[in-house]
Short mmCIF file of C-alpha atoms in Angstrom, two decimals:
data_model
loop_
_atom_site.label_atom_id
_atom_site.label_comp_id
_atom_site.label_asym_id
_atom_site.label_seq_id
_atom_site.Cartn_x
_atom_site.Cartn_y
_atom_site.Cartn_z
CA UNK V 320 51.47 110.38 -87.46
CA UNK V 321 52.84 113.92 -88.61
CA UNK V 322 54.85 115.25 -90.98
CA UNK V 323 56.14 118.57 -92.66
CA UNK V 324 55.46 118.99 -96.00
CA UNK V 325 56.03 122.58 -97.71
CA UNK V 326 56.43 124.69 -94.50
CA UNK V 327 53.44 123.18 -93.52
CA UNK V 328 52.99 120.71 -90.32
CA UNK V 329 50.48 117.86 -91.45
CA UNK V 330 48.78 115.04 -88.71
CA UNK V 331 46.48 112.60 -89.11
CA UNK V 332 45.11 109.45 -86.78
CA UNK V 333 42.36 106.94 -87.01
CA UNK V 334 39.72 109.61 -85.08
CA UNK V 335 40.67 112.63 -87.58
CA UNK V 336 41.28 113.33 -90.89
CA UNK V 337 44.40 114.98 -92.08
CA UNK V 338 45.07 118.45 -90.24
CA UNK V 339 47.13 120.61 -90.94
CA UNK V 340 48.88 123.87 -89.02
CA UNK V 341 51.46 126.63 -90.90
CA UNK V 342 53.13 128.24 -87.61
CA UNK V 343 50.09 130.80 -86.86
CA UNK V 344 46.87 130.87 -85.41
CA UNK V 345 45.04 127.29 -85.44
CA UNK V 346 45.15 123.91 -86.82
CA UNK V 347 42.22 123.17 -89.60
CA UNK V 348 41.22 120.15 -91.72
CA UNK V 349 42.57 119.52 -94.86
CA UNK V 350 40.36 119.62 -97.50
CA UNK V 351 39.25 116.22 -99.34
CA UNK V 352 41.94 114.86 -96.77
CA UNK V 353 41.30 111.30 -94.92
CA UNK V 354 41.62 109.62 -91.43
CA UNK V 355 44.73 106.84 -91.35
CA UNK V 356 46.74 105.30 -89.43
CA UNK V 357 49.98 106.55 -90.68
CA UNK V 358 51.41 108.89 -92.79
CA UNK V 359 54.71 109.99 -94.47
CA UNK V 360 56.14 112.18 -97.64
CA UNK V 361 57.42 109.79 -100.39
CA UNK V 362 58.30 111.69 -103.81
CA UNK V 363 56.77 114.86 -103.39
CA UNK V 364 53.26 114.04 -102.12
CA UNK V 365 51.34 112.97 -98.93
CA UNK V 366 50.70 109.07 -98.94
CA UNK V 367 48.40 107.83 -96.00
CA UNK V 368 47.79 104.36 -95.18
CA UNK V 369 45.26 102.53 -93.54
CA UNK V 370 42.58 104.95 -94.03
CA UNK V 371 39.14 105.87 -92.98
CA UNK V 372 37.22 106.84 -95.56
CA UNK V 373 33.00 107.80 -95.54
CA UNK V 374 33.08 106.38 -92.27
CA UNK V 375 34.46 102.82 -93.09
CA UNK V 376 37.74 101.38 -92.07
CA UNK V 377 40.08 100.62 -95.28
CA UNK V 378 43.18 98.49 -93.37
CA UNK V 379 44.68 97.72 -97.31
CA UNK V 380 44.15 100.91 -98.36
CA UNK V 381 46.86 103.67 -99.25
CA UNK V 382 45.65 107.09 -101.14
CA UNK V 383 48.39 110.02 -101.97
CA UNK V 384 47.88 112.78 -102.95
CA UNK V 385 48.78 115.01 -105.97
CA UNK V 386 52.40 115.79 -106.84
CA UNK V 387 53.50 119.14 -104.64
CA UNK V 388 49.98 119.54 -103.06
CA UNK V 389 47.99 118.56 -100.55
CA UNK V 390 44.96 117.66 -102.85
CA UNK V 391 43.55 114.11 -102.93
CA UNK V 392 41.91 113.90 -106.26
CA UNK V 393 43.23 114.85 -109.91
CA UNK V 394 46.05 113.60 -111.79
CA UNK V 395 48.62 112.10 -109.84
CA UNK V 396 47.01 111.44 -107.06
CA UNK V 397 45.21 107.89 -106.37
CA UNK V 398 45.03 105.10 -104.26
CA UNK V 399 45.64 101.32 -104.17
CA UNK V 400 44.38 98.26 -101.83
CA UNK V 401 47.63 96.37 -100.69
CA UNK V 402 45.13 93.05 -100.87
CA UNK V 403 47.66 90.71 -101.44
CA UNK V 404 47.52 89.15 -97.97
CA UNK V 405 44.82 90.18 -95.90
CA UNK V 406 46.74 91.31 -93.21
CA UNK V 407 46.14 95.30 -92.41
CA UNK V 408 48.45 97.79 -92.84
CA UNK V 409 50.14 98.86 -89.51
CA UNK V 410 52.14 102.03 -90.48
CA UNK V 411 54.39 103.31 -92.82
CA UNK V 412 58.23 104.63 -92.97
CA UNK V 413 60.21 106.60 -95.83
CA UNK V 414 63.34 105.25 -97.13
CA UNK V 415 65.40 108.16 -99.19
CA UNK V 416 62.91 110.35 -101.28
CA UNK V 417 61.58 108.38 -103.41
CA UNK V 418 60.75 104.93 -101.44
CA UNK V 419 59.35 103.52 -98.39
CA UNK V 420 57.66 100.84 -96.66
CA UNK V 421 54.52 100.23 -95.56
CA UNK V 422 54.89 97.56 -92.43
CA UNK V 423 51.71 95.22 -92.44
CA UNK V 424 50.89 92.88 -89.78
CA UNK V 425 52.30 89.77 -91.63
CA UNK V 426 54.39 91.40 -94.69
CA UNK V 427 56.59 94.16 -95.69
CA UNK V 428 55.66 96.35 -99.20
CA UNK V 429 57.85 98.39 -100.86
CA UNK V 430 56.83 101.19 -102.50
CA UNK V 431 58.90 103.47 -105.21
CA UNK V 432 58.36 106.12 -107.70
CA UNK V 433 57.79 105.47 -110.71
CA UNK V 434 58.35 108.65 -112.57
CA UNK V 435 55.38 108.81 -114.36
CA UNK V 436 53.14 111.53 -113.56
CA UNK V 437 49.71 109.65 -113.56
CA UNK V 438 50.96 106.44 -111.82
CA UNK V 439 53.14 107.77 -109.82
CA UNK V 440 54.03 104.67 -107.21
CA UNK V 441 54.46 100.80 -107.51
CA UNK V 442 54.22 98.61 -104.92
CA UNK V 443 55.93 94.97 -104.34
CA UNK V 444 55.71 92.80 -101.91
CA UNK V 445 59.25 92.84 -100.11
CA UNK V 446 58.54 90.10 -97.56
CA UNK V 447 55.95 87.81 -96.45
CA UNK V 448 55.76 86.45 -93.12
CA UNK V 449 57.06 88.92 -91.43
CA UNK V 450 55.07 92.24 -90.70
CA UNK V 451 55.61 94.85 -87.94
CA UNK V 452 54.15 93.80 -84.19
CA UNK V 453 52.51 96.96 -83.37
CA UNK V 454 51.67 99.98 -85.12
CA UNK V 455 54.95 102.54 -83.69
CA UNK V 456 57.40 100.37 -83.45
CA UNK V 457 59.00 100.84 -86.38
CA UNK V 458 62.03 103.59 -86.02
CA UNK V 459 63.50 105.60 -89.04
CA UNK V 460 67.23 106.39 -89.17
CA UNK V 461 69.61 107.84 -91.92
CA UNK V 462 70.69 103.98 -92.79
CA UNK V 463 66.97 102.50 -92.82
CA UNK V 464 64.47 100.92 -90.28
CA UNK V 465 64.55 99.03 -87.16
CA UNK V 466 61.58 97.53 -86.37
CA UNK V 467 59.98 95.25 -83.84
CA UNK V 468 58.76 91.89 -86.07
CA UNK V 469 55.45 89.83 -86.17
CA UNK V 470 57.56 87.41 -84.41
CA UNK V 471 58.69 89.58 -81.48
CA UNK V 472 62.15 90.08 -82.34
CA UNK V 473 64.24 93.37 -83.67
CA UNK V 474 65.12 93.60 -87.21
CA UNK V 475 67.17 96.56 -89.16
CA UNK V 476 66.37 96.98 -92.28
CA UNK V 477 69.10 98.98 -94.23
CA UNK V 478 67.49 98.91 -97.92
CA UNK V 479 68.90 95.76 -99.42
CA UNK V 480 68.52 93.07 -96.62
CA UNK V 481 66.67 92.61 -93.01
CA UNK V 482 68.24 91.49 -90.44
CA UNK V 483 67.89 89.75 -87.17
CA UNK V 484 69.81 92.11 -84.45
CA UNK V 485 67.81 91.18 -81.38
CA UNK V 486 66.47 88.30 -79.43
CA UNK V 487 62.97 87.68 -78.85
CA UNK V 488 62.17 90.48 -76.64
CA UNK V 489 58.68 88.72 -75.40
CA UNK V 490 60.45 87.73 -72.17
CA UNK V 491 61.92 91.40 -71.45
CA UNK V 492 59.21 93.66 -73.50
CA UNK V 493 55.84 92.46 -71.78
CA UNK V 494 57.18 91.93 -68.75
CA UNK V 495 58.32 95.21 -68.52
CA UNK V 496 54.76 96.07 -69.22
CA UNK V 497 52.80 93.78 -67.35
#
């Protein structure tokens, strides 16, 4: 996943830990940063999910960083396990500035600002059931989400309600692949 955050171009995947590159000479490694599977900017700060962290796989867990930096410890920054289902996290997609959703494999959670400096997100469970199939296919647009479900059909999700826009694409999708 990548992302630009204060000039600065920011990736990350499950092999290496947040990197980051300014326009000039090489990438490097950010400092304190983590390995995840996804990544996005959500009010002001770096959130990764799904991380890697001392060598362990953490599927539940999301860590941000502090507000307006790219540091992962002090106040504001933090981390939370989404344990509420034991499904793992899958990726994770902004919605406006100050929301987003991290896709599991079996539920949706929304997460919003809080405004307060030393908790700075809450999370709730939006939807259980249905999670994201596999890890990209979730697409961002200016009116929300469309996403491929844990049931292999195509939802949009425009910030109040999900909806079912597609048939089950099992019959054209891994076909295609096969």
């Amino acid at each position: 996943s990548a992302s630009v955050f204060g000039n600065v171009f920011y990736f990350v995947s499950l092999n290496d830990a947040l990197r980051q590159w300014s326009g000039t000479g090489s990438h490097s490694a950010v400092t304190g940063g983590y390995a995840a599977r996804g990544m996005d900017i959500i009010n002001n700060r770096i959130v990764l999910v799904s991380t890697i962290e001392a060598g362990v796989a953490l599927p539940q867990r999301i860590r941000w960083t502090q507000n307006g930096s790219v540091v992962f410890t002090g106040t504001g920054s933090g981390s939370r396990d989404l344990a509420d289902r034991e499904d793992r996290i899958q990726n994770i997609r902004k919605l406006g500035p100050f929301r987003g959703l991290i896709y599991k494999a079996e539920s949706i959670v929304d997460i919003r600002a809080t405004g307060d400096a030393s908790f700075p997100f809450d999370t709730t469970e939006l939807l259980g059931g249905l999670g994201l199939l596999c890890a990209y296919s979730v697409v961002e647009w200016a009116g929300g989400h469309f996403f491929v479900g844990s049931d292999q059909n195509i939802y949009a999700y425009d910030g109040g309600s999900i909806n079912n826009i597609g048939k089950d694409i099992r019959y054209e999708f891994f076909t295609n692949l096969n």
